[in-house]
XYZ file of C-alpha atoms in Angstrom:
559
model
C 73.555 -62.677 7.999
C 74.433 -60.527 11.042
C 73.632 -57.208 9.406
C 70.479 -58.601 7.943
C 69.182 -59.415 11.708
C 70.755 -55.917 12.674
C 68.467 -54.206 10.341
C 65.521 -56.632 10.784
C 65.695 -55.615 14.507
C 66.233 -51.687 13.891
C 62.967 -51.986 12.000
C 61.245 -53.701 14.587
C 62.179 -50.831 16.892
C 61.204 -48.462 14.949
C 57.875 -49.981 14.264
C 57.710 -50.587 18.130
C 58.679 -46.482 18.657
C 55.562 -45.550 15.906
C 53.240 -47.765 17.364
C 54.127 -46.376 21.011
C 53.555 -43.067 19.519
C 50.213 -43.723 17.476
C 48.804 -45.412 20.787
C 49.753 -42.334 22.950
C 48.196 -40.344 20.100
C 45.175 -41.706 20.546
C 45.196 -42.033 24.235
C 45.533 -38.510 24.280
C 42.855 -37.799 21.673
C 40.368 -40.492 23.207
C 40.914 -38.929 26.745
C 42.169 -35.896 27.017
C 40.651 -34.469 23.967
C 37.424 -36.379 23.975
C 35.436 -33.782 25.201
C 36.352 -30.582 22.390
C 36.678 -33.096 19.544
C 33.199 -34.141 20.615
C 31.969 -30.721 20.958
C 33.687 -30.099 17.345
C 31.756 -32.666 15.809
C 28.962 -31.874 16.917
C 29.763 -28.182 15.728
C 30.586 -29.693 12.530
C 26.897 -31.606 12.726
C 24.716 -29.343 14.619
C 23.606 -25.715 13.793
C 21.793 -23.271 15.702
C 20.271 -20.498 14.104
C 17.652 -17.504 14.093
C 14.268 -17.544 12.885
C 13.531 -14.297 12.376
C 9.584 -12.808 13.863
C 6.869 -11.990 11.044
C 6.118 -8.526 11.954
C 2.969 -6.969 12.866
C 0.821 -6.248 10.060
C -0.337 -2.394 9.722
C -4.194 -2.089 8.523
C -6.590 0.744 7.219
C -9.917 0.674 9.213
C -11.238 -1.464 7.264
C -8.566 -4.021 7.517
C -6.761 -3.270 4.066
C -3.008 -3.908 4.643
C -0.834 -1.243 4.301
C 2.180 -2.688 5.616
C 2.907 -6.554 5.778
C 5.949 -9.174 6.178
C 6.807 -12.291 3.596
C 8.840 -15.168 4.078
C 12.627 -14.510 2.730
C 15.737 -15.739 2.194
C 19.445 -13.876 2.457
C 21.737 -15.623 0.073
C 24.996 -16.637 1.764
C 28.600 -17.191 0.658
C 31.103 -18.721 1.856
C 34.340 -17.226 -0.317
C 37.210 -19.707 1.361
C 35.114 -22.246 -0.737
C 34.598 -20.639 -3.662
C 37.912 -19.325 -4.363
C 39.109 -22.402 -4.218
C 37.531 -23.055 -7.732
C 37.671 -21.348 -10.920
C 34.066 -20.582 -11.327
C 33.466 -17.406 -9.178
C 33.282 -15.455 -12.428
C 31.098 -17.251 -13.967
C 28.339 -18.265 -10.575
C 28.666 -13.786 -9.913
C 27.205 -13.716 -13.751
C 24.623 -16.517 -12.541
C 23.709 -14.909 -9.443
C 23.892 -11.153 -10.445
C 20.636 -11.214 -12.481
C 18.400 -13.269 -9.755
C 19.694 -10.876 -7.332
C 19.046 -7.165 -9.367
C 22.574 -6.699 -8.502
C 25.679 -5.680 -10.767
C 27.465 -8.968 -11.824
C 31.447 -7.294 -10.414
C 29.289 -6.265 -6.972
C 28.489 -10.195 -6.739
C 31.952 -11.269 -7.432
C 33.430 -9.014 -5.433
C 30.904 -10.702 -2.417
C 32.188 -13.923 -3.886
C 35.530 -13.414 -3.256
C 35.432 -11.812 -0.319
C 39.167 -11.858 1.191
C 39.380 -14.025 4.944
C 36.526 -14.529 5.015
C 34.035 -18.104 5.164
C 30.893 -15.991 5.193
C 29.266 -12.868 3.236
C 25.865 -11.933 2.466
C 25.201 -11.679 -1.239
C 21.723 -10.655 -1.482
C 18.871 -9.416 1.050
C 14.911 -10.703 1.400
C 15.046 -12.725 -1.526
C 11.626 -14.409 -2.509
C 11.541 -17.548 -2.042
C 11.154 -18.684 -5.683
C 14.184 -16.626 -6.586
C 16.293 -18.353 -3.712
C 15.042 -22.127 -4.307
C 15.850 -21.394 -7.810
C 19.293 -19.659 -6.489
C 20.223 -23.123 -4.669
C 19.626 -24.968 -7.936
C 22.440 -23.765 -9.478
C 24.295 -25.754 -11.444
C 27.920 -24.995 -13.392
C 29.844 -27.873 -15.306
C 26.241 -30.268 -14.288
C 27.194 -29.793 -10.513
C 25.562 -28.126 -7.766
C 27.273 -24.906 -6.394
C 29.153 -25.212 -3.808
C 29.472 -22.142 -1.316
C 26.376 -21.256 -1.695
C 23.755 -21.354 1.318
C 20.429 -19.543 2.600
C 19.028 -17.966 5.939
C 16.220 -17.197 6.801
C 14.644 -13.520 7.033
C 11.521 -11.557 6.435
C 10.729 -8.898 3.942
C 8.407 -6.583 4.769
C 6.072 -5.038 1.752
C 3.602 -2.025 1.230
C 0.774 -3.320 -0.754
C -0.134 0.430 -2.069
C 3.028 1.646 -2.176
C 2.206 5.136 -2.021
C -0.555 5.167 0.290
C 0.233 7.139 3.545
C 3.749 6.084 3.134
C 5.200 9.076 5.308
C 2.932 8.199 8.511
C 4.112 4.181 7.900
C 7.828 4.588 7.859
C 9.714 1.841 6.903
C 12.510 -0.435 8.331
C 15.977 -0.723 8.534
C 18.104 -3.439 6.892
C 18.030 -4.971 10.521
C 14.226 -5.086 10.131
C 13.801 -2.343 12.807
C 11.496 0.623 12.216
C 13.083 3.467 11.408
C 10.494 6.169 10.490
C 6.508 6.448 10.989
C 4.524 4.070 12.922
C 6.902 1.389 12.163
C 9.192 3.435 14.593
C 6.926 4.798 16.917
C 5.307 0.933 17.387
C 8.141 -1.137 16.708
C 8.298 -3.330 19.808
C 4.770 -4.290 19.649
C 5.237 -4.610 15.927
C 8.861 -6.603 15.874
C 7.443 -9.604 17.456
C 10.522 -12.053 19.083
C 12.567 -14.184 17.050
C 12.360 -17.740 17.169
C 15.107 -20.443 16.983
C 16.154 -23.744 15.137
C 18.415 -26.262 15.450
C 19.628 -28.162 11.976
C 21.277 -31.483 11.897
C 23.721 -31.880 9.100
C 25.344 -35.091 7.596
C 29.309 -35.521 7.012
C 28.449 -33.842 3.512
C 26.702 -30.935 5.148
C 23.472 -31.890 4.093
C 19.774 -31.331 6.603
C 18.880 -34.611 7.504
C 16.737 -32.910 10.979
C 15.390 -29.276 11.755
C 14.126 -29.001 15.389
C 12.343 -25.700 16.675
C 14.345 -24.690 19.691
C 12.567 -21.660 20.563
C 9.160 -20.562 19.077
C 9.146 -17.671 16.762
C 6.467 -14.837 17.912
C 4.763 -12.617 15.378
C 4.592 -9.109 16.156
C 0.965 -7.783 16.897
C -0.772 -6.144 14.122
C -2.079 -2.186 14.268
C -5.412 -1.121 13.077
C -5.523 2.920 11.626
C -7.968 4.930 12.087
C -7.070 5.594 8.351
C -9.889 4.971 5.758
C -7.532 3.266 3.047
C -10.516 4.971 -0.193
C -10.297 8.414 1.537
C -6.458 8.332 1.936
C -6.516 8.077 -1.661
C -8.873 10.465 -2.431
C -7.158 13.111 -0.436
C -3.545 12.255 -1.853
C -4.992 12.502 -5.247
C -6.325 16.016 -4.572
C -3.084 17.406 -2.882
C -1.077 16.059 -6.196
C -3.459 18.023 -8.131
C -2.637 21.158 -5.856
C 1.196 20.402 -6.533
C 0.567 19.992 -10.218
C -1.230 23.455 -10.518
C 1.008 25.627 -8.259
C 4.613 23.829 -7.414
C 4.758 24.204 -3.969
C 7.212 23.653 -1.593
C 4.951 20.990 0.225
C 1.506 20.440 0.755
C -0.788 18.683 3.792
C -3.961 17.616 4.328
C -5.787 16.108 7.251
C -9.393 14.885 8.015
C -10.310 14.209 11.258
C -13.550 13.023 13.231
C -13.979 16.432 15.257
C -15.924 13.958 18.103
C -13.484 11.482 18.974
C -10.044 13.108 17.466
C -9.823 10.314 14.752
C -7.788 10.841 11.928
C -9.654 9.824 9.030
C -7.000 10.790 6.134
C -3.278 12.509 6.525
C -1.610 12.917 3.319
C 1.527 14.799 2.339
C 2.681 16.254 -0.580
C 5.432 15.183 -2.549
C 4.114 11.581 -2.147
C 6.413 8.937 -1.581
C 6.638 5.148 -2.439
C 6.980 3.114 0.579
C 8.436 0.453 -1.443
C 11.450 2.479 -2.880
C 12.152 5.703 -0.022
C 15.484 5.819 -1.698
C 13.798 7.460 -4.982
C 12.643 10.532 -3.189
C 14.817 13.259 -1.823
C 14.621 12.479 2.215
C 12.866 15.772 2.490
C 9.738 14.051 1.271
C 9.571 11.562 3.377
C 8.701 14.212 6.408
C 5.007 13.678 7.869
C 4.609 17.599 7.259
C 1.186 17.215 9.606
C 3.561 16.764 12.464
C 6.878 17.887 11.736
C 6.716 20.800 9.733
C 6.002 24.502 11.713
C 4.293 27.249 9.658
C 2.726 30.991 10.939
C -0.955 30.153 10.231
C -2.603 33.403 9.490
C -6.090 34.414 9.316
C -6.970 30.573 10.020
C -6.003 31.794 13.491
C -8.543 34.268 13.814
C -10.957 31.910 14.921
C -8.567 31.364 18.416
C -8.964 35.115 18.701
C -12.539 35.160 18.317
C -13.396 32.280 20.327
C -11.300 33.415 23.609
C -12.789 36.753 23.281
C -16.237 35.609 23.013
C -15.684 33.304 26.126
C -14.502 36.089 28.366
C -17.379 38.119 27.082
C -15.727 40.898 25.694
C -17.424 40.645 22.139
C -20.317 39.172 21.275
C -21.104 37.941 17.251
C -22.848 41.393 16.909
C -20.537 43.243 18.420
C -19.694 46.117 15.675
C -16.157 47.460 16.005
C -14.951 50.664 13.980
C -12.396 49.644 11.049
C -9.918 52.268 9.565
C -7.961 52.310 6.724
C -4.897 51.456 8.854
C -4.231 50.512 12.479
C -1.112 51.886 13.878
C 0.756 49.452 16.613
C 3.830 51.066 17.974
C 6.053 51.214 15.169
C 3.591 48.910 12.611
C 1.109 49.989 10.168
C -1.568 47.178 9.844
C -3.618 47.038 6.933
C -6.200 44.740 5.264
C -5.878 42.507 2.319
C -8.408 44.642 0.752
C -7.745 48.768 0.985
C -11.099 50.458 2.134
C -12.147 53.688 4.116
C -13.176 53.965 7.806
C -16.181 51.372 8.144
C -17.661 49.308 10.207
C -17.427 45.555 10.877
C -19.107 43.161 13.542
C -17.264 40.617 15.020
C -18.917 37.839 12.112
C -17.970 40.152 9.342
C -14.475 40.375 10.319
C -13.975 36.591 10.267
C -16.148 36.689 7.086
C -13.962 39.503 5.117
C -10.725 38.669 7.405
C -10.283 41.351 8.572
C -6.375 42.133 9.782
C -7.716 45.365 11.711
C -10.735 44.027 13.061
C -8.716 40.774 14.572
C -6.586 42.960 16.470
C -8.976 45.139 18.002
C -10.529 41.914 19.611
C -6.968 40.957 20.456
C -6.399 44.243 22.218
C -9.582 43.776 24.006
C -8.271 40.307 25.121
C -4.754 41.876 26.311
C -1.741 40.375 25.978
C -2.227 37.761 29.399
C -5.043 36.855 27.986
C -4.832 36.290 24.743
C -1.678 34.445 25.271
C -4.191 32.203 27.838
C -6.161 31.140 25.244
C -3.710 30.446 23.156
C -2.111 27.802 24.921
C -5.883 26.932 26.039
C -6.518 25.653 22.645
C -2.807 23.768 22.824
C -0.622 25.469 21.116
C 3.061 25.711 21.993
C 2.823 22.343 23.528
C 2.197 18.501 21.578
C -1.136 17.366 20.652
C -0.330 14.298 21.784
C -0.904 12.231 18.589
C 0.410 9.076 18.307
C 2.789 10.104 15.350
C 6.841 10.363 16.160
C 8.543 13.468 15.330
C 5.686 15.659 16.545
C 6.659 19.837 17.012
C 5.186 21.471 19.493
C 5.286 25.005 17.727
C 6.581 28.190 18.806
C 4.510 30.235 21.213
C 6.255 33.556 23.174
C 5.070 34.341 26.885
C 3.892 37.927 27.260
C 7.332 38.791 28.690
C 8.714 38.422 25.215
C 6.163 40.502 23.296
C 7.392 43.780 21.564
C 5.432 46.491 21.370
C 3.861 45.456 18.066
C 3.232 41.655 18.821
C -0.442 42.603 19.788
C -0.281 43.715 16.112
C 0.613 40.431 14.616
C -0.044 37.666 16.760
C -4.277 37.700 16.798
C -3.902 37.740 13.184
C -1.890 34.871 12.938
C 1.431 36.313 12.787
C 4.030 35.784 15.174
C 2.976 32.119 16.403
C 4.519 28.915 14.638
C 2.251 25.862 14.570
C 1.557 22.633 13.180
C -0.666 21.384 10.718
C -1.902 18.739 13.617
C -2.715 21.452 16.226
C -4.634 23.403 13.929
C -7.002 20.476 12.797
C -7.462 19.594 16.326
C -7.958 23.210 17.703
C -10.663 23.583 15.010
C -12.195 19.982 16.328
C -12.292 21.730 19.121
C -14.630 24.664 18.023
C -16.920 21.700 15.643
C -17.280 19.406 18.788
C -18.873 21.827 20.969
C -15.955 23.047 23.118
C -13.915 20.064 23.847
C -10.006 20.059 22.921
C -9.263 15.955 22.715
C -6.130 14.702 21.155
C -6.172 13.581 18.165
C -5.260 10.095 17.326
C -4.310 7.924 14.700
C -4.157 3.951 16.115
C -7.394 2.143 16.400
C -6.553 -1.008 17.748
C -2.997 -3.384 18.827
C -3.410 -6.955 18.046
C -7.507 -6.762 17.743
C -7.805 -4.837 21.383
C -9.309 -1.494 20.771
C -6.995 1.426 21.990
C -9.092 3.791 24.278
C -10.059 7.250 22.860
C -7.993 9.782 24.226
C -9.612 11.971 26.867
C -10.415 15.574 25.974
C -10.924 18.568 28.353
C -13.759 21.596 28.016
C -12.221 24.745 26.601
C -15.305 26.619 25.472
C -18.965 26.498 25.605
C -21.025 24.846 23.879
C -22.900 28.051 23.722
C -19.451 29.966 22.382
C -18.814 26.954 20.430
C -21.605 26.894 18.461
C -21.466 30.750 18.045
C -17.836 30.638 16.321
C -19.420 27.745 13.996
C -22.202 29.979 12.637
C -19.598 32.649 12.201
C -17.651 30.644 10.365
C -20.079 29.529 7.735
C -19.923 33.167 6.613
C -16.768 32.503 5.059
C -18.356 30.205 2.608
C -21.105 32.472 1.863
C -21.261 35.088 -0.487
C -18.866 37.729 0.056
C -16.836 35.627 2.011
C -13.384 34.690 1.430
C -13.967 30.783 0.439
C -17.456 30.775 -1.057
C -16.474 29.477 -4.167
C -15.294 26.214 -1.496
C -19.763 25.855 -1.080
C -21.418 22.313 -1.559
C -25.242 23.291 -2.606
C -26.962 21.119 -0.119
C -24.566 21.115 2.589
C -23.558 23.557 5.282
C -20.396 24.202 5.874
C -18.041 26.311 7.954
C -14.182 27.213 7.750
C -11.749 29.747 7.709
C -9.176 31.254 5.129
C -5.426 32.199 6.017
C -3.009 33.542 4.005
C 0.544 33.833 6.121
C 4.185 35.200 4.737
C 6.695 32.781 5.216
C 9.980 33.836 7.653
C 12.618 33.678 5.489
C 16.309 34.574 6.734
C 14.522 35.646 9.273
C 12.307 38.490 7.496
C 8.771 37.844 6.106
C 9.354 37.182 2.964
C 6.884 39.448 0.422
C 6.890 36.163 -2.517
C 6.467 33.376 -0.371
C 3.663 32.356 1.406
C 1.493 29.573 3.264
C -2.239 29.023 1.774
C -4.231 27.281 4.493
C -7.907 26.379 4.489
C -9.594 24.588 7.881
C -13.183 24.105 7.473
C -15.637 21.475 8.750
C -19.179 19.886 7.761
C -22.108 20.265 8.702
C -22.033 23.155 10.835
C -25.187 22.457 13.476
C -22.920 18.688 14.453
C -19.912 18.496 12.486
C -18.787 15.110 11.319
C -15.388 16.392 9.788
C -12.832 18.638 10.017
C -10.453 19.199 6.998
C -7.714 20.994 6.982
C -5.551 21.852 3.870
C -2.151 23.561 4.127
C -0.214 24.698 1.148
C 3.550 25.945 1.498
C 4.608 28.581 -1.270
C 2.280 28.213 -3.668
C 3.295 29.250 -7.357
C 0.754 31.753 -9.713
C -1.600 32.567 -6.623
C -1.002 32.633 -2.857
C -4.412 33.206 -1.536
C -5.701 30.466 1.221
C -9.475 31.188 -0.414
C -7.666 30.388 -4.549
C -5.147 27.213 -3.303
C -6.396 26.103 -0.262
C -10.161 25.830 -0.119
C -10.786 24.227 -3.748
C -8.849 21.529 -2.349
C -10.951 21.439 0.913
C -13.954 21.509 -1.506
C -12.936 18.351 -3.652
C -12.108 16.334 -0.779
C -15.120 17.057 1.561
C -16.696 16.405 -1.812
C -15.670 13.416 -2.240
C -16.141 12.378 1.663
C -19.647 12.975 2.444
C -21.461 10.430 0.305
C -18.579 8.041 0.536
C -18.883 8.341 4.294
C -23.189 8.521 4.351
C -23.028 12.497 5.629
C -26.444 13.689 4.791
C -27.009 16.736 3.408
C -28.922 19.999 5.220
C-alpha cells in the first residue's frame, strides 16, 4: 500500500513539474513573445505586394498604337511544396505546354533546390494563367502553384518602325529606341496591395495600399500608312540588290518632322531575338557613311552664299584635276569642257565640285560645313545618335581639298543629311529634326531652327537641283509627270580596312517635292548595293516609289 501512495505521489509531482513548465511556456509565449508571434501571424495572414504601372502607350500621328501594355500574370512556384509530393513530373508536363516552355525546363523550375519561390513563366495572359490555377492532378487543386501580377507590353504591327521603338527588358525597363530614350515618362510608378489570407492561404480581402500610376503615353510624328509604305519599298531595294543595310527617312522640311524612318533588314518588335542584333540598329542615327556627290549641294550652297559663284557661273572642266599627289576624275571620261555651276550638280561633276571648293578655301569650306551641322548631333530625339566625323583644317592633307567638296573625306549620318537638305527646301533655316509629337496629350514644342542661308541662295540651290531630275541629269528616270521635284545623286566608296574599297559602295538619293515650297524631304541611303552601285540606279527609284506613294496620300498637289 506504501509503494502504491509512493508512486501515486511521484506522479503527482511530475504532473505538478509539467504543468509548472507548460504555464511558464506560455507565460513566456503570451508575454515575452507576444509581440513577433503576433507579427508572424500576421506575416502568415497578411501580404504586401507590387502592382506593377501600365506603361505609356506609343502612338502614330494618328493615334494607331504601336506599342502598348496588357494585364499579366508570372506563374510562381514554390518547390519546398512541391517536392514534397510525387507529382512534379507530371504538373512540369501540365504546365510546359500553357507556358511554350520545354516540359524538363519546367521541372527543373519545379524543383528548384532551397528554395520556396521560383518563377516558372513570364507575362502570361490572363486566360492562360486562370486556366494555369485550375489545375487539377488526382481531382485536386495544385498545390505550389501561385500568380503575380505584371504587365506585358505588345507591338500591334510588329514590324512597323520596330528599330526607333525599342523594346523592354525582362524588368519592364526600356532598353532600346524610344522606349529607352522616354522610359521614365513612359514607366509610370508602381502601385501596391495588401492581401488578406485565411489559415488555408486563401484571399478573403485585397486592399490598394498605394495607387498604381500609368506611364504617360507618346504621340510620333510617324504616319503609321507611310511607315509602311516606305518599309515596303526599302525591302524591295534589299530584295533586288542584297545590301548590307538600307535607310530611308521623310521629313516635313518646315517644322523638322519626321514623317517615316525605316531601316532595312526589318525587324519584329515582338520577337528581337529572331534577328541578328545588327538589325536592330536605327541606321538613320547610328550608322556613319561618306556621302558623296549628295554633298555637293553643301559645297554649292556655301559658295553661293559667300558670293564666289553664282548658278551661271561657268567654270573650265578638264579631263583630270591634279591635287597634290591625287588625280581626280569624273564618273564619266570627257575632254576639256565647260560646266556652270547648275550643270555640275546636274552631271556631278567630281572636277567641277572642287573647283568651287577651292574657291571656298579650306577655312571656309570647313565653315560651312559645320554651318549646315555636321560633325556635331542634330539633336533628334532618337538615342544612340553619331555625330559624324568632320576634320578641322589643321588636319587636312594636301589632297583633302580634293575629296572633301565631293563628298569624300567627311563621315555623316543619314539624319544630318535629311535635315541639312530641309535646310536648303525650307528656305535657309537648319531646325532639328524631331520625332515626338506630344507626352501624355501636351504637344511638345517644335524645335527652334537658326538661318543658315538665304532665302534668295536657298531657293537658287533648289532650282539647281531639279536639274538632276531632268533630262540629262543623273536621277531623271526618279521624275513624277506633274510634279516638280528636286534632289541630288551620290555615289561614295566605302572605307574598308581603312582603304576605299573599289567593290563596295554607298547609293544615296536626297531629293524633295515640290521645288517652289517643298512639303518633303526624302532621303534614301543604300549600303553596298549588289549588281549596280549607282545612287541615280538604287537610290532614286526608291525615292521615286515612295514620294509616289506620299503625295496623294498626303493631299500634295501637283505643279
Amino acid at each position: 500500500m506504501v509503494a502504491i501512495d509512493r508512486r501515486v505521489g511521484y506522479i503527482f509531482v511530475a504532473f505538478l513539474a509539467l504543468l509548472a513548465v507548460a504555464v511558464a511556456r506560455a507565460g513566456y509565449l503570451g508575454v515575452i513573445q507576444a509581440g513577433s508571434l503576433q507579427r508572424d501571424a500576421v506575416s502568415e495572414q497578411i501580404t504586401d505586394e507590387p502592382v506593377p504601372a501600365m506603361r505609356g502607350a506609343i502612338t502614330d500621328s494618328t493615334g494607331v498604337e504601336l506599342a502598348l501594355s496588357e494585364s499579366a500574370d508570372d506563374v510562381i512556384a514554390d518547390p519546398i511544396l512541391i517536392t514534397q509530393h510525387e507529382s512534379a513530373m507530371q504538373l512540369a508536363q501540365m504546365l510546359a505546354p500553357r507556358l511554350h516552355l520545354p516540359v524538363l525546363t519546367v521541372l527543373a523550375t519545379l524543383t528548384k533546390p532551397h528554395s520556396g519561390y521560383s518563377i516558372v513563366g513570364r507575362e502570361v495572359p490572363p486566360a492562360a494563367a486562370k486556366a494555369i490555377m485550375g489545375l487539377q492532378i488526382g481531382g485536386k487543386p495544385v498545390d505550389g502553384i501561385s500568380l503575380a501580377p505584371d504587365v506585358k507590353r505588345v507591338y500591334p504591327r510588329s514590324w512597323t518602325a520596330s528599330q526607333i521603338l525599342g523594346g523592354v527588358n525582362a524588368a519592364g525597363a526600356g532598353d532600346g529606341g524610344l522606349e529607352y530614350q522616354y522610359n521614365s515618362l513612359l514607366a509610370g510608378r508602381a502601385g501596391e496591395r495588401r492581401i488578406v489570407n485565411d489559415g488555408q492561404g486563401h484571399a478573403i480581402a485585397i486592399d490598394n495600399v498605394r495607387a498604381m500610376v500609368p506611364g504617360k503615353t507618346l504621340k510620333l510624328t510617324l504616319n503609321g500608312a507611310l511607315q509602311d509604305e516606305v518599309e515596303q519599298v526599302l525591302a524591295g531595294v534589299g530584295a533586288e540588290y542584297s545590301p548590307q543595310g538600307a535607310t530611308a527617312i521623310v521629313m516635313n522640311p518646315s517644322t523638322g518632322a519626321i514623317l517615316a524612318l525605316a531601316n532595312w533588314p526589318r525587324v519584329n518588335a515582338n520577337d528581337p531575338g529572331g534577328a541578328p542584333a545588327a538589325d536592330g540598329v536605327d541606321r538613320a542615327v547610328d550608322d556613319s557613311y561618306e556621302p558623296g556627290s549628295t554633298f555637293k549641294a553643301v559645297t554649292v550652297s556655301g559658295a553661293i552664299q559667300d558670293g564666289l559663284v553664282t548658278p551661271n557661273t561657268q567654270l573650265d572642266i578638264p579631263p583630270v584635276l591634279q591635287v597634290a599627289d591625287r588625280q581626280i576624275h569624273d564618273a564619266e571620261d570627257h575632254g576639256y569642257e565647260t560646266l556652270t555651276v547648275a550643270q555640275v550638280l546636274q552631271v556631278s561633276s567630281n572636277i567641277g565640285a572642287d573647283e568651287i571648293g577651292m574657291r571656298l578655301g579650306p577655312n571656309r569650306f570647313n565653315y560651312w560645313v559645320r554651318r549646315f551641322g555636321f560633325g556635331s548631333p542634330t539633336g533628334v530625339n532618337l538615342p544612340g545618335e553619331q555625330p559624324g566625323i568632320v576634320l578641322e583644317p589643321s588636319q587636312y592633307s594636301g589632297s583633302s581639298m580634293g575629296n572633301l567638296p565631293m563628298g569624300q573625306g567627311e563621315s555623316v549620318t543619314p539624319i544630318q543629311m535629311a535635315t541639312a537638305y530641309s535646310a536648303i527646301a525650307n528656305g535657309g533655316v537648319l531646325r532639328p529634326p524631331h520625332i515626338v509629337a506630344a507626352i501624355g496629350n501636351k504637344p511638345v514644342p517644335v524645335p527652334a531652327g537658326h538661318r543658315i542661308l538665304s532665302q534668295t541662295t536657298a531657293a537658287e540651290v533648289r532650282t539647281m537641283l531639279r536639274g538632276v531630275l531632268a533630262d540629262g541629269g543623273t536621277a531623271s528616270g526618279a521624275a513624277i509627270a506633274g510634279y516638280d521635284m528636286a534632289g541630288k545623286t551620290g555615289t561614295a566608296n566605302m572605307v574598308v580596312d581603312g582603304k576605299y574599297s573599289n567593290t563596295e559602295f554607298v547609293a544615296s538619293f536626297i531629293g524633295m517635292v515640290p521645288v517652289n515650297d517643298p512639303k518633303l524631304v526624302v532621303a534614301v541611303i543604300v549600303t553596298d548595293p549588289k549588281g549596280s552601285i549607282y545612287g541615280g540606279s538604287v537610290a532614286a527609284p526608291a525615292f521615286q516609289k515612295i514620294v509616289g506613294w506620299a503625295v496623294p496620300y498626303l493631299g500634295i498637289s501637283p505643279n
